[in-house]
Short mmCIF file of C-alpha atoms in Angstrom, two decimals:
data_model
loop_
_atom_site.label_atom_id
_atom_site.label_comp_id
_atom_site.label_asym_id
_atom_site.label_seq_id
_atom_site.Cartn_x
_atom_site.Cartn_y
_atom_site.Cartn_z
CA GLN A 1381 0.00 0.00 0.00
CA ASN A 1382 1.45 3.31 -1.06
CA ALA A 1383 2.01 6.10 1.43
CA ARG A 1384 -0.72 8.74 1.12
CA HIS A 1385 1.11 11.58 2.86
CA PRO A 1386 4.84 11.45 1.98
CA GLU A 1387 5.52 14.51 4.14
CA TRP A 1388 4.34 12.75 7.33
CA PRO A 1389 6.66 10.66 9.52
CA THR A 1390 6.33 6.97 8.70
CA GLN A 1391 7.75 3.61 9.73
CA ASN A 1392 7.95 0.35 7.82
CA LEU A 1393 7.64 -2.12 10.67
CA TYR A 1394 4.74 -4.22 9.37
CA VAL A 1395 3.87 -6.13 6.23
CA THR A 1396 0.69 -8.00 5.37
CA PHE A 1397 0.54 -11.41 3.68
CA THR A 1398 -2.00 -12.69 1.14
CA ARG A 1399 -2.28 -15.29 -1.60
CA CYS A 1400 -4.88 -16.70 -3.95
CA ILE A 1401 -6.39 -19.96 -2.78
CA PRO A 1402 -5.47 -22.67 -5.34
CA ASP A 1403 -8.19 -24.46 -7.27
CA ILE A 1404 -6.83 -27.89 -6.33
CA LEU A 1405 -6.34 -28.68 -2.65
CA ASP A 1406 -5.96 -32.44 -2.63
CA GLU A 1407 -3.77 -34.80 -0.61
CA LYS A 1408 -0.83 -34.26 -2.99
CA MET A 1409 -0.59 -30.62 -1.79
CA PHE A 1410 1.42 -29.54 -4.83
CA CYS A 1411 0.14 -25.99 -4.37
CA ILE A 1412 2.23 -25.39 -1.24
CA PRO A 1413 6.04 -25.52 -0.80
CA GLN A 1414 7.57 -28.98 -0.39
CA LYS A 1415 8.79 -28.38 3.16
CA ARG A 1416 5.31 -27.29 4.19
CA ARG A 1417 3.86 -30.44 2.60
CA ASN A 1418 6.27 -32.53 4.62
CA MET A 1419 5.26 -30.75 7.81
CA VAL A 1420 1.54 -31.23 7.15
CA ARG A 1421 2.13 -34.94 6.51
CA LYS A 1422 4.14 -35.16 9.72
CA ALA A 1423 1.22 -33.75 11.69
CA ILE A 1424 -1.20 -36.19 10.08
CA LYS A 1425 1.10 -39.14 10.82
CA LEU A 1426 1.16 -38.06 14.46
CA GLY A 1427 -2.62 -38.31 14.54
CA LEU A 1428 -3.41 -34.61 14.43
CA TYR A 1429 -6.59 -33.49 12.70
CA ALA A 1430 -8.62 -30.30 12.27
CA THR A 1431 -12.18 -29.41 13.22
CA HIS A 1432 -14.13 -26.23 12.51
CA GLY A 1433 -17.10 -24.44 14.00
CA ASP A 1434 -15.52 -24.78 17.43
CA SER A 1435 -16.29 -22.80 20.59
CA VAL A 1436 -14.58 -19.92 22.34
CA ASP A 1437 -14.31 -22.17 25.39
CA GLU A 1438 -11.85 -24.36 23.51
CA PHE A 1439 -10.15 -21.56 21.60
CA PHE A 1440 -9.41 -19.20 24.47
CA PRO A 1441 -7.10 -21.39 26.61
CA VAL A 1442 -4.91 -22.12 23.57
CA TYR A 1443 -4.81 -18.45 22.57
CA ALA A 1444 -4.18 -17.22 26.13
CA GLU A 1445 -1.31 -19.64 26.72
CA ASN A 1446 0.32 -18.61 23.47
CA VAL A 1447 0.19 -14.86 24.06
CA ARG A 1448 1.45 -15.33 27.64
CA ASP A 1449 4.40 -17.34 26.28
CA HIS A 1450 5.19 -14.39 23.98
CA GLY A 1451 5.04 -11.97 26.90
CA THR A 1452 1.83 -10.25 25.79
CA PRO A 1453 -1.38 -9.69 27.81
CA ALA A 1454 -4.41 -11.55 26.45
CA LEU A 1455 -7.64 -9.96 25.34
CA PRO A 1456 -10.58 -11.00 27.54
CA LYS A 1457 -12.48 -14.18 26.75
CA ALA A 1458 -15.73 -12.20 26.61
CA TYR A 1459 -14.35 -10.21 23.67
CA PHE A 1460 -14.12 -13.32 21.52
CA SER A 1461 -17.60 -14.43 22.54
CA LYS A 1462 -18.94 -11.04 21.44
CA LEU A 1463 -17.11 -11.33 18.10
CA MET A 1464 -18.74 -14.70 17.49
CA ALA A 1465 -22.16 -13.33 18.38
CA ALA A 1466 -21.80 -10.15 16.31
CA PHE A 1467 -20.38 -11.72 13.13
CA GLY A 1468 -22.28 -15.01 13.20
CA ASP A 1469 -21.35 -17.36 10.38
CA ASP A 1470 -18.73 -14.88 9.13
CA CYS A 1471 -16.60 -15.61 12.20
CA GLU A 1472 -15.37 -19.18 12.67
CA ILE A 1473 -12.87 -21.04 14.84
CA LEU A 1474 -10.77 -23.87 13.43
CA THR A 1475 -8.90 -26.14 15.84
CA VAL A 1476 -6.09 -28.63 15.35
CA ARG A 1477 -6.34 -31.50 17.83
CA ASN A 1478 -4.03 -34.28 18.88
CA ALA A 1479 -4.93 -37.96 18.64
CA GLU A 1480 -6.77 -37.69 21.98
CA GLY A 1481 -8.90 -34.80 20.71
CA GLN A 1482 -7.21 -32.11 22.80
CA PRO A 1483 -6.72 -28.69 21.14
CA VAL A 1484 -3.08 -27.91 20.39
CA SER A 1485 -3.50 -25.06 17.90
CA ALA A 1486 -6.45 -22.87 16.95
CA ILE A 1487 -7.38 -19.87 14.86
CA LEU A 1488 -10.32 -17.47 14.71
CA SER A 1489 -10.99 -16.22 11.18
CA PHE A 1490 -13.37 -13.78 9.53
CA TYR A 1491 -15.03 -14.27 6.15
CA PHE A 1492 -15.81 -11.25 3.98
CA ARG A 1493 -16.90 -11.50 0.35
CA ASP A 1494 -14.28 -13.72 -1.35
CA ARG A 1495 -11.71 -13.42 1.44
CA VAL A 1496 -10.83 -15.36 4.57
CA MET A 1497 -8.92 -13.36 7.16
CA ALA A 1498 -6.95 -15.44 9.64
CA TYR A 1499 -7.04 -13.06 12.58
CA TYR A 1500 -6.48 -14.45 16.09
CA ALA A 1501 -4.36 -17.55 16.53
CA GLY A 1502 -2.80 -19.52 19.35
CA GLU A 1503 -0.96 -22.74 19.94
CA ARG A 1504 0.34 -24.80 22.81
CA ALA A 1505 4.08 -25.31 23.27
CA ILE A 1506 3.83 -28.78 21.71
CA ALA A 1507 2.46 -27.37 18.45
CA ARG A 1508 5.88 -26.63 16.95
CA SER A 1509 7.29 -30.15 17.40
CA THR A 1510 4.13 -31.73 15.98
CA ALA A 1511 3.80 -29.39 12.95
CA ALA A 1512 0.34 -28.43 14.20
CA ASN A 1513 0.58 -24.90 12.80
CA ASP A 1514 1.28 -26.10 9.27
CA LEU A 1515 -1.72 -28.42 9.46
CA LYS A 1516 -3.76 -25.51 10.82
CA TYR A 1517 -3.13 -23.24 7.85
CA TRP A 1518 -3.49 -26.04 5.32
CA SER A 1519 -6.82 -27.03 6.89
CA LEU A 1520 -7.98 -23.40 6.97
CA MET A 1521 -7.15 -23.03 3.29
CA GLN A 1522 -9.27 -26.10 2.54
CA ARG A 1523 -12.09 -24.90 4.75
CA ALA A 1524 -12.06 -21.43 3.20
CA ALA A 1525 -12.17 -22.90 -0.31
CA SER A 1526 -15.18 -25.01 0.65
CA ARG A 1527 -16.92 -21.81 1.73
CA GLY A 1528 -16.16 -20.13 -1.60
CA ALA A 1529 -13.27 -17.91 -0.52
CA ARG A 1530 -10.65 -17.10 -3.15
CA ILE A 1531 -8.20 -14.93 -1.19
CA PHE A 1532 -6.32 -16.13 1.88
CA ASP A 1533 -5.35 -13.15 4.06
CA LEU A 1534 -2.87 -14.04 6.82
CA GLY A 1535 -2.76 -10.50 8.16
CA ARG A 1536 0.13 -8.37 9.30
CA SER A 1537 3.39 -9.37 10.94
CA LYS A 1538 6.36 -7.42 12.21
CA LYS A 1539 9.53 -7.81 10.18
CA GLY A 1540 12.15 -9.97 11.82
CA THR A 1541 9.70 -12.05 13.86
CA GLY A 1542 8.93 -15.78 13.78
CA SER A 1543 5.44 -15.04 12.48
CA PHE A 1544 6.90 -13.09 9.56
CA GLU A 1545 9.27 -15.92 8.67
CA PHE A 1546 6.59 -18.60 8.94
CA LYS A 1547 4.27 -16.78 6.54
CA ARG A 1548 7.14 -16.11 4.13
CA LEU A 1549 8.01 -19.81 4.06
CA TRP A 1550 4.42 -20.55 3.06
CA GLU A 1551 5.10 -18.32 0.02
CA PHE A 1552 2.43 -15.77 0.82
CA GLU A 1553 3.00 -12.44 -0.91
CA ALA A 1554 4.25 -9.73 1.45
CA GLU A 1555 2.94 -6.20 1.00
CA GLN A 1556 4.44 -3.28 2.87
CA LEU A 1557 2.13 -1.44 5.29
CA ASN A 1558 3.01 2.24 5.54
CA TYR A 1559 1.98 3.63 8.90
CA GLU A 1560 1.86 7.43 8.77
CA TYR A 1561 1.73 9.69 11.82
CA VAL A 1562 0.70 13.20 12.74
CA LEU A 1563 2.87 14.18 15.71
CA ILE A 1564 1.13 16.71 17.94
CA LYS A 1565 3.18 16.72 21.14
CA ALA A 1566 5.55 13.81 20.61
CA ASN A 1567 9.04 14.37 19.22
CA GLY A 1568 9.11 10.99 17.48
CA ILE A 1569 6.92 8.09 16.46
CA PRO A 1570 5.76 6.13 19.55
CA GLN A 1571 7.20 2.61 19.58
CA ASN A 1572 4.40 0.79 21.39
CA ASN A 1573 5.31 -2.69 20.21
CA PRO A 1574 7.20 -5.69 21.63
CA MET A 1575 10.27 -4.87 19.55
CA ASN A 1576 10.92 -1.83 21.75
CA PRO A 1577 13.84 -2.63 24.11
CA LYS A 1578 12.12 -0.84 27.01
CA TYR A 1579 9.49 -3.61 27.12
CA ARG A 1580 11.99 -6.48 27.41
CA LEU A 1581 11.86 -6.65 31.19
CA PHE A 1582 8.07 -6.59 31.24
CA ILE A 1583 7.90 -9.29 28.55
CA ALA A 1584 10.33 -11.53 30.44
CA LEU A 1585 8.33 -11.06 33.64
CA TRP A 1586 4.97 -11.68 31.98
CA GLN A 1587 6.20 -14.94 30.47
CA ARG A 1588 6.66 -16.25 34.02
CA PHE A 1589 3.14 -15.40 35.16
CA PRO A 1590 0.80 -18.32 35.90
CA ILE A 1591 -1.90 -18.51 33.24
CA PRO A 1592 -4.83 -17.77 35.61
CA LEU A 1593 -3.10 -14.63 36.91
CA ALA A 1594 -2.12 -13.50 33.41
CA ASN A 1595 -5.71 -13.94 32.22
CA LEU A 1596 -7.00 -11.97 35.20
CA LEU A 1597 -4.66 -9.03 34.82
CA GLY A 1598 -4.26 -9.07 31.03
CA PRO A 1599 -7.56 -7.39 30.03
CA MET A 1600 -6.90 -4.51 32.45
CA ILE A 1601 -3.45 -3.96 30.95
CA VAL A 1602 -4.13 -4.50 27.27
CA ARG A 1603 -6.80 -1.76 27.06
CA ASN A 1604 -4.11 0.80 27.93
CA LEU A 1605 -1.52 -0.43 25.43
CA GLY A 1606 -0.95 1.30 22.11
#
């Protein structure tokens, strides 16, 4: 997206990732990179499988654990329940489960016209070693195609992060997001993001919080961030 006000201060911290959903999404998976195919097959061999139309009750613990592990306060559970109620069928949760049926990775997505927007995601610590996240995005691509979506929108990521690299390896197309600012009293662009060194101590401390305490305090903190 091109900058609209070149004279304003800007920063190029974020990009957004999209791709067209292939016409053929069969078990051969030729439409995705070979390494990603291997990871999806690994997850399937380990007994992982995906379900959709799942509840916030199952989604939230996976999401909350993930954001705590990244040192970030979680949004309140009630927020996700309200999203589901407000958007109805256009808001759907897909969950990757282990062989025992326990959620290990999950994602809440929005559907709009011909686009699926993968918006809120979470995974347990075991997800990486079981390739659950690769199965998650492959399954979401299949689910979105079955609903008639043609564009897969993975949303924004900060450059230099694991999320950025994961989406790049899936060969989604990166598009620069140009954030422009009008500075009224500030002398520079506020850096209210986890990449700011001044947040490192807080992030390290938050990662040690017990989940129940993090979920209790998180909503009170997150409304004042940004």
